[in-house]
Amino acid sequence: MGIVAGLDSSPEFTRIVVCDADTGAVLKQGYAPHPVEGRPSDVDPQAWLLSLGEAAGGGLLEGVQAIGVSAQQNAVVPLDAQGNTVRPAMVGGDKRAQVAAADLVDALGGREAWAQSVGCVPQAAQPVTKLRWLNKTEPDAALRTAVLLQAHDWLVWQLLGRPVRRTTDRGGASGTGYWSAATGAYRSDLVELALGHPAMLPEVIGPSDAAGTTPEGLLISAGTGETMAAAFGLGIGLGDAVVSLGASGSVMAVHPEALVDNTGMITSLADATGMHLPVVTTLNAVRTLRGAAEMLSLGDLESLSDLAMKSTPGAHGLVLLPYLEGERTPNLPHTAGTLTGLRRESMKPEHVARAAFEGMLCGLADALDVLRGRGVEVRRVFLLGAAAELSAVQAAAPALFGAQVVVPQPADYAAIGAARQAAWALGVSQGTLDPRTPPMWQGPAAQVLEPGEELAVGQAVRQQYVSVREQTYPGAFR
């Protein structure tokens, strides 16, 4: 079919990959940071266009027939009736909106009401919560807001020359807090509840649909959020879960239907293929390891990992409940971490290091079990993030998760997923691909780790952790 490009506009940079449309092989790449200092809560979206132009320099897109756009989730771009930005885009976690999140939960009648309505409970990061904050703190700007776009919607609209028609995809829409993955429809009443008045919302188009064609004839696909694009770039399907190891952690899996979770632990997102991506988030992942490294006066996580490998599974009875920032899964927002099992023989640095790794991974296994408990099949776990390369993580994860673990080589999976979406839209437009079946691209190069003979030992360690959690916080998962 030729060549296609995928563009990923993350919170800090734009990355572009140019791929063979048939195989997915990466042919060329471009990169540029956004011209923004740090990670502010407000960003002029023109910064995204400037870094896009720089990343695409040097004729990177010559010969490209279609382009897909992935962008940071949770950014909301408020426009006036003429299509101009009312104020800078509101991006990131945005702790300013924590009170607004609580207000919204109460205004609709509680967490269960939100879960039933749109498959998630408002958090500070979500667009619906940011609209509530805008309404309460900048009422003039809220009043002038006539159109709402997310980051990838706005970029697609700009690439197409700002047409009258504005589009989004179901993946991006599912993260707003005012579109339901279960019904496939907007809840415009929730926009009004948050913003104080109605606003125009982009049309949700299908996974293989094109958003349009530029005047130069370049096809632009639907676009999607970074999470959905990365899942598509990895090529995950039914039976696969992805565990992301950042400061906090997230666990998502592919499922054929939307999950409604009245506890609010599951966020019911849609993916970039027509399936669903239930997500469970933990507040404490790599921050647990960094805390342990500092406590043990170690300079980096590699040293912590090497030290942990001198211990044995179960850390001589030490168990760390890693709720250092409180926890979201289980819902224990005001807790602290707990270290138990201290005996004279266990009070050694290597056992504390091992307990930190096992505590982090058992917390993520709890999140996996939330999905398993709702009928989500997990046969294979993709482990992402720099910490996935640590030997202590790789040694313990398969047995603690009870599944095969795949550690893909580092790559720009969100940009690759955006390019794959572009290839799909191009193939459909040419009549060479089925709109229900994405192109079969080669999977990522990866290390595959099996639980093997360690499974029984790992499950015993896991049970030790669960027993301590139940004694400390009885019924936390009920």
XYZ file of N, CA, C and O in Angstrom, residues 16 20 71 107 120-121 163 166 183 189 202 251 264 284 319 339 361 373:
72
model
N 7.399 11.178 15.564
C 6.775 10.722 14.324
C 7.526 9.495 13.818
O 8.761 9.487 13.816
N 6.224 1.180 6.765
C 5.705 0.436 5.626
C 4.276 0.040 5.953
O 4.002 -0.571 6.991
N -2.334 11.317 20.826
C -1.946 12.452 21.669
C -2.275 12.166 23.119
O -3.072 11.270 23.438
N -22.794 15.759 42.814
C -23.861 16.385 42.017
C -24.694 15.365 41.251
O -25.878 15.588 40.995
N -17.008 5.385 34.490
C -15.876 5.845 35.300
C -16.389 6.850 36.325
O -17.468 7.427 36.179
N -15.585 7.041 37.365
C -15.876 8.025 38.405
C -14.929 9.201 38.203
O -13.731 8.995 37.989
N -11.725 22.324 9.323
C -13.026 22.229 8.639
C -14.192 22.418 9.607
O -14.011 22.396 10.834
N -15.880 18.456 12.957
C -14.841 18.089 13.908
C -15.104 16.661 14.371
O -16.242 16.308 14.663
N -22.663 2.472 25.905
C -23.758 2.840 25.003
C -23.262 3.424 23.686
O -24.017 3.506 22.719
N -25.718 15.951 28.964
C -26.201 16.516 30.229
C -25.072 16.624 31.254
O -25.075 17.518 32.106
N -17.251 16.825 19.300
C -16.875 16.266 17.999
C -17.620 14.970 17.693
O -17.996 14.217 18.601
N -3.052 -1.104 34.885
C -3.273 -2.426 34.308
C -4.476 -2.317 33.391
O -5.540 -1.842 33.799
N -15.951 1.906 41.165
C -15.125 2.939 40.531
C -13.684 2.534 40.341
O -12.877 3.335 39.865
N 0.791 3.543 43.423
C 2.158 3.271 43.865
C 2.780 2.145 43.056
O 2.431 0.982 43.212
N 6.852 -8.219 54.367
C 5.796 -7.861 53.419
C 5.607 -6.350 53.461
O 5.392 -5.780 54.541
N 5.141 -1.986 56.553
C 6.160 -3.036 56.448
C 5.990 -3.963 57.640
O 6.107 -3.538 58.790
N 4.784 -5.381 42.876
C 4.200 -6.325 41.921
C 2.916 -6.959 42.455
O 1.979 -7.193 41.692
N -11.602 -10.855 38.144
C -12.844 -11.070 38.891
C -14.082 -10.646 38.136
O -15.198 -11.034 38.501
